[in-house]
Every structure is written in C-alpha cells, then in structure tokens.
Coordinates of N, CA and C in Angstrom, one line a residue:
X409 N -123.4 76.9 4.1 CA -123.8 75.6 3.5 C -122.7 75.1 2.6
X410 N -122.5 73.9 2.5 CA -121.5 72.8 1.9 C -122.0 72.0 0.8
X411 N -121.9 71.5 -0.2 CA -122.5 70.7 -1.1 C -122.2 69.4 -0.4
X412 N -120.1 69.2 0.2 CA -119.7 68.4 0.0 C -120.1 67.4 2.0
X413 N -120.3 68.6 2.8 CA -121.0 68.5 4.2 C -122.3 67.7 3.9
X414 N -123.4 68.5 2.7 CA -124.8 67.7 2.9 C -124.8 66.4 2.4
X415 N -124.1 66.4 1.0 CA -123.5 64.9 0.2 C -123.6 63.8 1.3
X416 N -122.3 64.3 2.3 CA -121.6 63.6 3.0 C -123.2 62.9 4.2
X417 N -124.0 64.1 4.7 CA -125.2 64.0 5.9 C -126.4 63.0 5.3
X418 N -126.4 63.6 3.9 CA -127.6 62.7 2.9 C -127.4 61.7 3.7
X419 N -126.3 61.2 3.3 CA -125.7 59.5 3.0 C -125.6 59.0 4.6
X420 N -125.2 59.6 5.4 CA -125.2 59.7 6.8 C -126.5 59.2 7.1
X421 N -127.4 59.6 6.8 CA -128.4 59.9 7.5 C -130.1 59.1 6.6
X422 N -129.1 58.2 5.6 CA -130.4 58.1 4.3 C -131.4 56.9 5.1
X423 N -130.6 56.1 6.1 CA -131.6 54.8 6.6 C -132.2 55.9 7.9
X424 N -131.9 56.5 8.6 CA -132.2 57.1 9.3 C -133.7 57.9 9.0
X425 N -133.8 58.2 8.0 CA -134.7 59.0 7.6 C -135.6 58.3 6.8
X426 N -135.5 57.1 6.1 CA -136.4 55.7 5.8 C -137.0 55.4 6.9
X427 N -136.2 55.4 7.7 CA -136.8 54.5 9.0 C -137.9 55.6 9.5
X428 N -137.8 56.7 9.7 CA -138.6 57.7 10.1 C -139.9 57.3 9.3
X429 N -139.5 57.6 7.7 CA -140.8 57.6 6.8 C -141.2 56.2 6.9
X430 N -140.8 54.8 7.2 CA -141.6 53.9 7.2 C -142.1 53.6 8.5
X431 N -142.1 54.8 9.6 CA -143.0 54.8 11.1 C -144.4 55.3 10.6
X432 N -144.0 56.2 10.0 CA -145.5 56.7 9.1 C -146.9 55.7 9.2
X433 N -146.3 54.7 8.6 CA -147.2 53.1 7.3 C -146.7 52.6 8.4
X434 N -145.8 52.4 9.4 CA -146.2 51.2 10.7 C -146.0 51.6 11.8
X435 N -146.7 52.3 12.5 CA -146.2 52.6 13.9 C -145.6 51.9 15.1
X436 N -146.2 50.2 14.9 CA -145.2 49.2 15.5 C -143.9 49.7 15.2
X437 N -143.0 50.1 14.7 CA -141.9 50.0 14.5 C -141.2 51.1 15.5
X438 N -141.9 51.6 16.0 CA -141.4 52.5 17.2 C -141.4 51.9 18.8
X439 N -141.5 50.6 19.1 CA -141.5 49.8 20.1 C -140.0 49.9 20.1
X440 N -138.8 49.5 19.2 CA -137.8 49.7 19.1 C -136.8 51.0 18.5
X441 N -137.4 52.0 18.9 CA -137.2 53.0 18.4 C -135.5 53.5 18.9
X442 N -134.9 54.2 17.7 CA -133.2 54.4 18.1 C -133.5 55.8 19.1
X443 N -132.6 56.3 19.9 CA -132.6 57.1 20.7 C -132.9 58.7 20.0
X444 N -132.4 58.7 18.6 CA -132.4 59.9 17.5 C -133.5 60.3 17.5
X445 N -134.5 59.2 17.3 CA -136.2 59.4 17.2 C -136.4 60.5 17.9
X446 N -136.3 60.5 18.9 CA -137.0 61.4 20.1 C -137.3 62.7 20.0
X447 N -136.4 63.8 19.3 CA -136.8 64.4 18.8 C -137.9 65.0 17.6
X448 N -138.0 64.2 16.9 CA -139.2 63.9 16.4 C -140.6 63.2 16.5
X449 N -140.6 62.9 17.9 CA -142.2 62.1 18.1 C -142.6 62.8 18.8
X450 N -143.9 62.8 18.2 CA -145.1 63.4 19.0 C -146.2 62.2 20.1
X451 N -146.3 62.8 20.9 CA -147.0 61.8 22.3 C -148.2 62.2 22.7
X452 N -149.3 61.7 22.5 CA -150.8 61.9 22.5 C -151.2 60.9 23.7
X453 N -151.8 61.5 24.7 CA -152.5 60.1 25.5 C -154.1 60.2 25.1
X454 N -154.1 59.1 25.2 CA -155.6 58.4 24.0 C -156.2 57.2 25.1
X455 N -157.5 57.1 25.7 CA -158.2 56.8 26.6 C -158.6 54.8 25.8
X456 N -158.7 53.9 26.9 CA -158.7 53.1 26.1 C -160.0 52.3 26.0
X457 N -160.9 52.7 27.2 CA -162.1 52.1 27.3 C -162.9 53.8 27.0
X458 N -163.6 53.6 28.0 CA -165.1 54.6 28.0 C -164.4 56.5 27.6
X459 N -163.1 56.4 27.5 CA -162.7 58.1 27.7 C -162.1 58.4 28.6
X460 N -162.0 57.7 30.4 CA -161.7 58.3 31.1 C -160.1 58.7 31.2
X461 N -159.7 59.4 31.5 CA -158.0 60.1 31.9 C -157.6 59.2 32.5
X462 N -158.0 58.9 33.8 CA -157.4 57.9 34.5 C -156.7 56.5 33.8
X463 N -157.4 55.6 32.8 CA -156.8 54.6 31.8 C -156.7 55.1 30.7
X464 N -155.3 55.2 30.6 CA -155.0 55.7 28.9 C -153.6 55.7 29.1
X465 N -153.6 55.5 27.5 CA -152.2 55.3 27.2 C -151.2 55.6 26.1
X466 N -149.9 55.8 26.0 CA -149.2 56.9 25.5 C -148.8 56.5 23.8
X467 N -149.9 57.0 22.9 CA -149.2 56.7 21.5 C -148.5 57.5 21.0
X468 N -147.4 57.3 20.1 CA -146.4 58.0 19.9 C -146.3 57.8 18.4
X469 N -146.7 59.2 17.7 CA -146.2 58.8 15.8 C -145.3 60.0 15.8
X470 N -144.8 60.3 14.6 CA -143.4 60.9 13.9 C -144.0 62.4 13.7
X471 N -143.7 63.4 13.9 CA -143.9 65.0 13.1 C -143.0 64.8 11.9
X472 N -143.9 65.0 10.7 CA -143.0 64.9 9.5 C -142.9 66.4 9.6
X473 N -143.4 67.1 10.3 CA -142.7 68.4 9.8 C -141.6 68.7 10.6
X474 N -141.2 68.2 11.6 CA -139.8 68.8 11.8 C -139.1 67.2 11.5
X475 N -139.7 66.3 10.5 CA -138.3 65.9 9.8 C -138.3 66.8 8.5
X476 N -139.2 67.6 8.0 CA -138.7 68.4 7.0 C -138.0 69.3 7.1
X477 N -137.8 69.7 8.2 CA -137.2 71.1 8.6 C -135.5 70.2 8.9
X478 N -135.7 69.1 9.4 CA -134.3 68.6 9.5 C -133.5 68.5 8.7
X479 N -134.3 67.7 7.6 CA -133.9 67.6 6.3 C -133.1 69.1 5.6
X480 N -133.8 69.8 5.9 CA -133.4 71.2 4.9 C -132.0 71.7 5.6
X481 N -131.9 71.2 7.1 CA -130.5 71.8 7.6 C -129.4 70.8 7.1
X482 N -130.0 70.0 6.4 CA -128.3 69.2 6.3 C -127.4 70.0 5.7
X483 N -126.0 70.0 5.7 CA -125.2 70.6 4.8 C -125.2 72.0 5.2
X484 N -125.5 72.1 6.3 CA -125.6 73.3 6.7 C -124.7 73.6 8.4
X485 N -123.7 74.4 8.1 CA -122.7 74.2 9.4 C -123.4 75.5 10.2
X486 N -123.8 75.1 11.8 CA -124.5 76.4 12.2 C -123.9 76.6 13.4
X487 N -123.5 77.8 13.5 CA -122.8 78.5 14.9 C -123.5 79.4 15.6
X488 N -124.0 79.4 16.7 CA -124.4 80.2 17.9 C -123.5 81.3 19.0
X489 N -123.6 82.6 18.9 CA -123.0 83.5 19.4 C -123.5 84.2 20.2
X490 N -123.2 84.8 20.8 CA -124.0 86.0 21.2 C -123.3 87.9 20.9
X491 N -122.1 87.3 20.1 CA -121.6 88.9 19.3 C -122.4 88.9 18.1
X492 N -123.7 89.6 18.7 CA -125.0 90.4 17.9 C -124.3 91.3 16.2
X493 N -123.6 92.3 17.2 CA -123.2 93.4 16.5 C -122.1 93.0 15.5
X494 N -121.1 91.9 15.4 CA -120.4 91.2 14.6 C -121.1 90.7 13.2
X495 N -120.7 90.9 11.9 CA -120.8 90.5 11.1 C -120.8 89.1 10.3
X496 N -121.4 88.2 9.8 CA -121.8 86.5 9.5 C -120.3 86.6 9.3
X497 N -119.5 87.0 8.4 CA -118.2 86.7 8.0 C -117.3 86.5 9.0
X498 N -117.5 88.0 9.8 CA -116.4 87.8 10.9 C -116.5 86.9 12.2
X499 N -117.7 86.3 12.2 CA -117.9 85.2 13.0 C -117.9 84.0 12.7
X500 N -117.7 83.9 11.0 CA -117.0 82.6 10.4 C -115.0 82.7 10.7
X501 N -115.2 83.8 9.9 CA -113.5 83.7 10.5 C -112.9 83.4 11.8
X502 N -114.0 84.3 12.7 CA -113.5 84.1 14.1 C -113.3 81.7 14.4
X503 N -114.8 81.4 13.8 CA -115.1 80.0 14.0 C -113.4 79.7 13.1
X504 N -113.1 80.2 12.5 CA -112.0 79.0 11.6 C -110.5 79.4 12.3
X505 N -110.6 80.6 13.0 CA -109.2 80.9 13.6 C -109.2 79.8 15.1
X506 N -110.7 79.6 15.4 CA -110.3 78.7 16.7 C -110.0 77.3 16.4
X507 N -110.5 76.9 14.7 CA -110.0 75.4 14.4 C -108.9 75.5 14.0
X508 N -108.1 76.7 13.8 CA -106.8 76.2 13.8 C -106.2 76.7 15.1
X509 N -106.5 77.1 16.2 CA -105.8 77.0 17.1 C -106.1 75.4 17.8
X510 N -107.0 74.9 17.3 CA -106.8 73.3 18.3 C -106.0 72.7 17.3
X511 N -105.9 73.2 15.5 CA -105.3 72.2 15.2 C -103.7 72.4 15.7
X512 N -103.3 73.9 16.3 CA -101.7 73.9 16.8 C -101.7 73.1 17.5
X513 N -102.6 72.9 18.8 CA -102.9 71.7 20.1 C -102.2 70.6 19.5
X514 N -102.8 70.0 18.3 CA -102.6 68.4 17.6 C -101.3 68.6 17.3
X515 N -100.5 69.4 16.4 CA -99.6 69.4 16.0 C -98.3 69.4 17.2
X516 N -99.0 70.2 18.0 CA -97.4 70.2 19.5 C -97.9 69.1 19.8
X517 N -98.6 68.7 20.2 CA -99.1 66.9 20.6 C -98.3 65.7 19.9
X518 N -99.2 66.0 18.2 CA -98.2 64.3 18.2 C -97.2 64.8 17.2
X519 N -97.5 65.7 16.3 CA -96.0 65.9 15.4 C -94.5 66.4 16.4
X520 N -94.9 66.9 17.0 CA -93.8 67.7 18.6 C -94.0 67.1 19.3
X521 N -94.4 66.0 19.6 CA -94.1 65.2 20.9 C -94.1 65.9 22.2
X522 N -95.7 66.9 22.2 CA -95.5 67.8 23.2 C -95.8 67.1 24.6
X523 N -96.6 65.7 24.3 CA -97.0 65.2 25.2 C -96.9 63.5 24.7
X524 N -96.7 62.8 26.1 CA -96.5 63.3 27.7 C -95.0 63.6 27.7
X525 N -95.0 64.0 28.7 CA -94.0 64.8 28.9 C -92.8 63.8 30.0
X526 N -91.9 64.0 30.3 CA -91.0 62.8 30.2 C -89.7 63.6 31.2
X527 N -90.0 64.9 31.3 CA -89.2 66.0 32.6 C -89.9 66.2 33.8
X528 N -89.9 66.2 34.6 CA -90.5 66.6 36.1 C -90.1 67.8 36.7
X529 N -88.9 68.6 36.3 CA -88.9 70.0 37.1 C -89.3 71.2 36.4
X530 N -90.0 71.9 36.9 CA -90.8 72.9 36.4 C -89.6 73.7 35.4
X531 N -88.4 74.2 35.4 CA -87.4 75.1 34.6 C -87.5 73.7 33.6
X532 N -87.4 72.4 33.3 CA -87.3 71.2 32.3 C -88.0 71.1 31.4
X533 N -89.7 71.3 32.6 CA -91.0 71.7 31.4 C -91.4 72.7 31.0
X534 N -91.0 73.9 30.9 CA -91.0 74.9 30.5 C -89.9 75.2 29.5
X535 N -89.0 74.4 29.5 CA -87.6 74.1 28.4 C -88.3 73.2 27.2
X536 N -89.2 72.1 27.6 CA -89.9 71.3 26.8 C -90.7 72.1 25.7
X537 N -91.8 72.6 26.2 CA -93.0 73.7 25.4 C -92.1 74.3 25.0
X538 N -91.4 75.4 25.7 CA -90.5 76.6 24.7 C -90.3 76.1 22.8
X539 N -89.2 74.6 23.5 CA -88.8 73.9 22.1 C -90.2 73.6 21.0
X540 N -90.9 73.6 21.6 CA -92.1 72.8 20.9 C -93.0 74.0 20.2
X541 N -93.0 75.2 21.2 CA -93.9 76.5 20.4 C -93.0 77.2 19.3
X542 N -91.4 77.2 19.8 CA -90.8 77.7 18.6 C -91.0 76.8 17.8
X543 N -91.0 74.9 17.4 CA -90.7 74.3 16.0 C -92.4 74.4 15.7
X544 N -93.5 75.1 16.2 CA -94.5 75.3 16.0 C -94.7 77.1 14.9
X545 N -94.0 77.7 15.6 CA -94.1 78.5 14.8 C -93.0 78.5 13.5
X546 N -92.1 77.7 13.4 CA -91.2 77.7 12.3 C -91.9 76.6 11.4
X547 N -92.7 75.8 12.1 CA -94.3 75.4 10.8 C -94.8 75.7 9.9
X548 N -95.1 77.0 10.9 CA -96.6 78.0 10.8 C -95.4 79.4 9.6
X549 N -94.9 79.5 10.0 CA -93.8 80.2 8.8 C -93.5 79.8 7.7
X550 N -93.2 78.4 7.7 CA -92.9 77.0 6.6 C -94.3 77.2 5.3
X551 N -95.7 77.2 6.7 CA -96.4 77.1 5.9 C -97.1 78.5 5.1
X552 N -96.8 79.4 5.6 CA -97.3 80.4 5.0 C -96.4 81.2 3.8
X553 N -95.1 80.5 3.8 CA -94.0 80.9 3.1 C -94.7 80.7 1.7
X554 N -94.8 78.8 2.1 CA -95.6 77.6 0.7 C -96.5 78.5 0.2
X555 N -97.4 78.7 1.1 CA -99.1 79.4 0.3 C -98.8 80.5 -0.4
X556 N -97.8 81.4 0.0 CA -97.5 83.1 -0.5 C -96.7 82.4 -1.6
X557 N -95.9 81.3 -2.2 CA -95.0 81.3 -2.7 C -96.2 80.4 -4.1
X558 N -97.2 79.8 -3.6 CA -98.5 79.4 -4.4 C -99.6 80.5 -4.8
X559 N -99.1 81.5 -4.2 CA -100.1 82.8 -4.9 C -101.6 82.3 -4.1
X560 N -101.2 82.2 -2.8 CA -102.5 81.6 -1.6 C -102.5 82.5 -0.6
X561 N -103.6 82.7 -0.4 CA -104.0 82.8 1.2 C -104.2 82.1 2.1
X562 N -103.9 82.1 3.7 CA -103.6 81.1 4.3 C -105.3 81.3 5.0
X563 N -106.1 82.5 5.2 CA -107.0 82.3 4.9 C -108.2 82.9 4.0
X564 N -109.2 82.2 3.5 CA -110.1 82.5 3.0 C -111.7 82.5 3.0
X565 N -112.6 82.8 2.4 CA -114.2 82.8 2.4 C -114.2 81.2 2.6
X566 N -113.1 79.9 2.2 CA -113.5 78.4 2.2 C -113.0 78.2 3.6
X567 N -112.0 79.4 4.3 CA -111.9 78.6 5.5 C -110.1 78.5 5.6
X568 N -109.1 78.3 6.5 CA -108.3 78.8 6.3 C -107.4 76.8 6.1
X569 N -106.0 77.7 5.6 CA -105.5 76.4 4.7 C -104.0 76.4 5.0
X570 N -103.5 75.0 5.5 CA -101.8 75.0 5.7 C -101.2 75.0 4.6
X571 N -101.8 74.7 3.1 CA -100.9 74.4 2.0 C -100.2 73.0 2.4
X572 N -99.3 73.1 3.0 CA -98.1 71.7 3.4 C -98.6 71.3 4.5
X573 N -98.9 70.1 4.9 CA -99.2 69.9 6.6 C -97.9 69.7 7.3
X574 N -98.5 70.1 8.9 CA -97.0 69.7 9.6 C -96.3 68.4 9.2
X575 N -97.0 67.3 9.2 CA -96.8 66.2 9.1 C -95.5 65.8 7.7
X576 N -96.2 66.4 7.0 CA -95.6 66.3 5.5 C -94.0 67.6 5.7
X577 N -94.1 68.7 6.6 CA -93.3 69.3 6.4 C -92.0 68.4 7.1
X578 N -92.6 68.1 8.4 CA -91.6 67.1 9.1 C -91.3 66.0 8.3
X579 N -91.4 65.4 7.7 CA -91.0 64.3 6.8 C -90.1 64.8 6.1
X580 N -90.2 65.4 5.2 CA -89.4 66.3 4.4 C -88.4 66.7 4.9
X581 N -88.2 67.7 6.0 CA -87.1 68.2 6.4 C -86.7 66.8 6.8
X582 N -87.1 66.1 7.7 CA -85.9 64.6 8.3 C -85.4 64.1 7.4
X583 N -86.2 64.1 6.3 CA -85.1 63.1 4.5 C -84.6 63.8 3.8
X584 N -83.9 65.4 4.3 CA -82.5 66.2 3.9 C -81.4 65.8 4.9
X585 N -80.7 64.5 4.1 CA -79.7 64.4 5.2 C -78.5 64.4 3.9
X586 N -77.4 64.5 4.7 CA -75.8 64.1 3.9 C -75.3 63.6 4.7
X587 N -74.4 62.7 3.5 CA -74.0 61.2 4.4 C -72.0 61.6 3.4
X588 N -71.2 61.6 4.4 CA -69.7 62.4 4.4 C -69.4 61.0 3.3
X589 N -68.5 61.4 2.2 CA -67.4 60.9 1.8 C -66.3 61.3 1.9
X590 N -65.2 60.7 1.2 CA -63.8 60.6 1.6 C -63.9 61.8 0.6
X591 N -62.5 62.2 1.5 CA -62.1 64.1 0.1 C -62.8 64.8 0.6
X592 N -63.3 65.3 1.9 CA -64.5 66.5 2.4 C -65.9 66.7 1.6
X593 N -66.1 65.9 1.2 CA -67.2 65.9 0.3 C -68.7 64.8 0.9
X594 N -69.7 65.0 0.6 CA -70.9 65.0 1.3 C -71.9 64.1 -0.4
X595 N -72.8 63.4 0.4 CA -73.5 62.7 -1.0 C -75.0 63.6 -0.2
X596 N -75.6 64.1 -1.2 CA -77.3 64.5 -0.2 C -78.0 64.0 -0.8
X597 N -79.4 63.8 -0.1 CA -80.3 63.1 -0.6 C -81.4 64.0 -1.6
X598 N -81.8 63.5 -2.5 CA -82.6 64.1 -3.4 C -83.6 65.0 -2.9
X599 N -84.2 66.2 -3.1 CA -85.1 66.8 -2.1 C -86.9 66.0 -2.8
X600 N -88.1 65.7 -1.7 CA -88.7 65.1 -2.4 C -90.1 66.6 -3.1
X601 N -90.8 66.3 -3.5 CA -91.8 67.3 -4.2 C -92.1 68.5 -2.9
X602 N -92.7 68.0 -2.0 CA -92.7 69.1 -0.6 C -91.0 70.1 -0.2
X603 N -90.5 69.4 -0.3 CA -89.1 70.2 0.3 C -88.9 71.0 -0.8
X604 N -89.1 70.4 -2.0 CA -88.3 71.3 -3.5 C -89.3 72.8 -3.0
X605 N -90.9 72.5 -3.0 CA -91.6 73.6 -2.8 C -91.0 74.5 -1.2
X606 N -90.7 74.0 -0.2 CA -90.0 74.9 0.8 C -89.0 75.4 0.4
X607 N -88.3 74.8 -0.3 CA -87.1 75.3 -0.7 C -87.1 77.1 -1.7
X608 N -87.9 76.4 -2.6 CA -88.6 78.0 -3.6 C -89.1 78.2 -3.0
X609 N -89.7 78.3 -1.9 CA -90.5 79.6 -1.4 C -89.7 80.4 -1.0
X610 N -88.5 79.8 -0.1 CA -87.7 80.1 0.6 C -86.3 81.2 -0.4
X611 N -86.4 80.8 -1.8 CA -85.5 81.5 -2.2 C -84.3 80.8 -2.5
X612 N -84.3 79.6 -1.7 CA -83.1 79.1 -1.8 C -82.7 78.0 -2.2
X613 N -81.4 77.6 -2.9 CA -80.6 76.6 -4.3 C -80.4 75.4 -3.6
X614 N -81.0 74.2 -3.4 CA -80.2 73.3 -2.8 C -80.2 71.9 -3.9
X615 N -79.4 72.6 -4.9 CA -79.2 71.8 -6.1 C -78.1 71.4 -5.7
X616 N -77.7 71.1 -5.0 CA -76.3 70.6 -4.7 C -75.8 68.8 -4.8
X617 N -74.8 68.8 -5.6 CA -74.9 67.0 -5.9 C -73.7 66.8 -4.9
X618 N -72.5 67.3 -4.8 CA -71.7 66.6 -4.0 C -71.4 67.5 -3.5
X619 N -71.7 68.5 -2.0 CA -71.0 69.4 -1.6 C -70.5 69.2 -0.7
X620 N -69.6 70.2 -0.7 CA -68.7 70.1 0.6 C -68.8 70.6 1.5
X621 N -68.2 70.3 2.8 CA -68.5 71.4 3.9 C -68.8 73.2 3.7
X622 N -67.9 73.6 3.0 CA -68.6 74.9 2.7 C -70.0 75.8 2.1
X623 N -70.2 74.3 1.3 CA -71.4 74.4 0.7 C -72.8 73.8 1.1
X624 N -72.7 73.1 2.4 CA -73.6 73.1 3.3 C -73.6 74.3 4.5
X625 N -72.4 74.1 4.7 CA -72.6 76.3 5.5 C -73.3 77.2 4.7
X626 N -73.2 77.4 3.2 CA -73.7 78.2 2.5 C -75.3 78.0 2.4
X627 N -75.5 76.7 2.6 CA -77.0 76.5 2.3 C -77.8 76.7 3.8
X628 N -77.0 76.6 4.8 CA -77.6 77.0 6.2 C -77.8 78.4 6.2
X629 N -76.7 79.3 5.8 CA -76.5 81.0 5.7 C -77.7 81.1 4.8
X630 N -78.1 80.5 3.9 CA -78.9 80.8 2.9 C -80.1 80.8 3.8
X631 N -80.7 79.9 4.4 CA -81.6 79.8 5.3 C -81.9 81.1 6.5
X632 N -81.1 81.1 6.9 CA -80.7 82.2 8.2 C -81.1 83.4 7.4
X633 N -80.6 84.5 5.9 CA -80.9 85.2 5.6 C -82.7 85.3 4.9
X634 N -82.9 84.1 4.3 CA -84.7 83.7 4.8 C -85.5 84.2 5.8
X635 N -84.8 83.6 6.8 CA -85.6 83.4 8.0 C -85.6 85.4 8.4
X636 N -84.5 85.9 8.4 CA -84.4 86.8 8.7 C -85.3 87.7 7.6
X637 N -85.3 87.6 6.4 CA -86.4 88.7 5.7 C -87.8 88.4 5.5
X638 N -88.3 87.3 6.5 CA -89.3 86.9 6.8 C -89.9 87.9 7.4
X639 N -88.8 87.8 8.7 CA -89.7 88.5 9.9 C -89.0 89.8 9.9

C-alpha cells in the first residue's frame, strides 16, 4: 500500500464514485451509464404486468458493497503469481527488478538511440546494440557508483532507485567539453551539480582550470583506473 498511489486513486476516481453514490437516489442515471459501471451493477428481471417471465424487463441498480470493497483497494498495488512457495518480499523485489529491466528497454531506446535502427546487415546491427548495451551498462555503473557514493542502495523495501537518471547522466557527460587555446592549453567547462557528484563517486579531481594536454590524459587515466577498481 502507498499513501501517495491512494492520494493519487482518491482524486482519480472522486467523480467516479459520486456518480456511483448518486445512482443510488436516481436510478435514471444509469441509461447513460460509463463502461466502469459494469462491474458494479446488479441486474434483476422484474415482470411488468400480471408476473409472467415471458414480459419483463432488465432493472439495473449499483452493489454498494463491492463499491466498498473497491474503495478499500485503492492505494493498493496488487500482484498475482503463482510462486506459492516465494516470500511477499521476494515477489515484490522480483516485481521491481522487472521495472527496471523495461526501464533499460527505455533507456537503449530513446537515451541510446537504440531504435530505429538505420544499418541493414546483420554484423552492422549487432555492432549497433553491442554499442548501446555497453553505454547501457556504463549507466548502470555511473549510477550505482552515485547511490554507494550517497550512502544508498540501488535497491530497497521502497523499490529500487537510479540516484542520477540516464537522461541527466547524459547531459552531463556531453557539457564536459574543452575548447584548445593558443600555448597547448585547453579552457573546460565548469562541471554542473550531477557531474561534480560522478566525478566524487568516482574518486576523481577535475578541478582543472586551464589544462593542458597532459592533464586531460591524466584525467582520462584517472577514469580508466576507476573503471578498473569497479569491476
């Protein structure tokens, strides 16, 4: 259950459920009934002259008890399994490991430009994805660097968490550029609040105001030896 899920369903759902309670006090009002209804109505055939079955016809009012019962599930996220023998936890976790594997889907899609695809020979598109699963996992590294470097877990009892999104990581890295001046020297651009944080998680100094070629090798080597005591 969610406070911020039922909050959200209340409000979703507040005319929806007026409208129910005022079928109650007018039953006319189900001639134009929304398709939602339907689960909720009950259908009685009721004779209209003498009794007989043969002429009769179909009145339809509301079960307030299964709107009470509807009511009670708002704010309530519910999953169906059939791993009996699994534990409520490990079947939430399992549920949050599969939202983030669609969210990897989204991220090779539109942050990686995994699609559409723009090669036609099979060794081309398989060169495509390759590029796209490794800047996928150097994400997924980026981001778990941030959260260990935030004193986080990437997941938890709330559900699991990128810290940085791809979106924001990519931004970031594209506005570290250096732009060459005269004398072998380099102007770089300020790091913004996200990068400073990749940067500390990472261990590494890119306080640099005017460096030089050597000192952009040094900050790539710095990187490389990162990457390497990662994994």
């Amino acid at each position: 259950w969610s406070k911020k899920h039922c909050d959200r369903e209340t409000k979703k759902n507040a005319k929806f459920l007026e409208y129910l309670e005022s079928v109650v006090r007018n039953p006319d009002k189900l001639k134009d009934k929304p398709k939602k209804t339907e689960q909720f109505l009950v259908k009685k055939e009721v004779a209209k002259g003498t009794g007989e079955i043969v002429d009769t016809k179909t009145v339809l009012s509301i079960d307030m008890a299964k709107v009470g019962e509807y009511k009670k599930l708002l704010g309530y996220y519910t999953l169906m399994t059939s791993e009996t023998e699994k534990s409520d936890r490990e079947i939430i976790d399992k549920y949050h490991g599969l939202s983030r594997i669609e969210d990897s889907f989204r991220i090779t899609k539109s942050n990686l430009d995994g699609r559409p695809v723009y090669v036609r020979t099979p060794e081309h598109i398989n060169a495509h994805f390759l590029v796209c699963f490794i800047a996928l996992t150097i994400i997924r590294l980026i981001q778990r660097r941030a959260l260990k470097h935030l004193g986080k877990e990437t997941l938890n009892h709330g559900g699991w968490e990128s810290g940085v999104t791809a979106d924001r990581i990519k931004e970031s890295l594209c506005s570290l550029q250096a732009s060459e001046l005269p004398g072998g020297y380099f102007l770089a651009t300020e790091p913004d609040g996200d990068m400073r944080l990749i940067l500390e998680s990472f261990g590494v100094d890119a306080n640099l105001r005017l460096p030089a070629v050597g000192d952009l090798r040094a900050l790539k080597r710095a990187f490389d030896r990162a990457g390497i005591a990662q994994a």
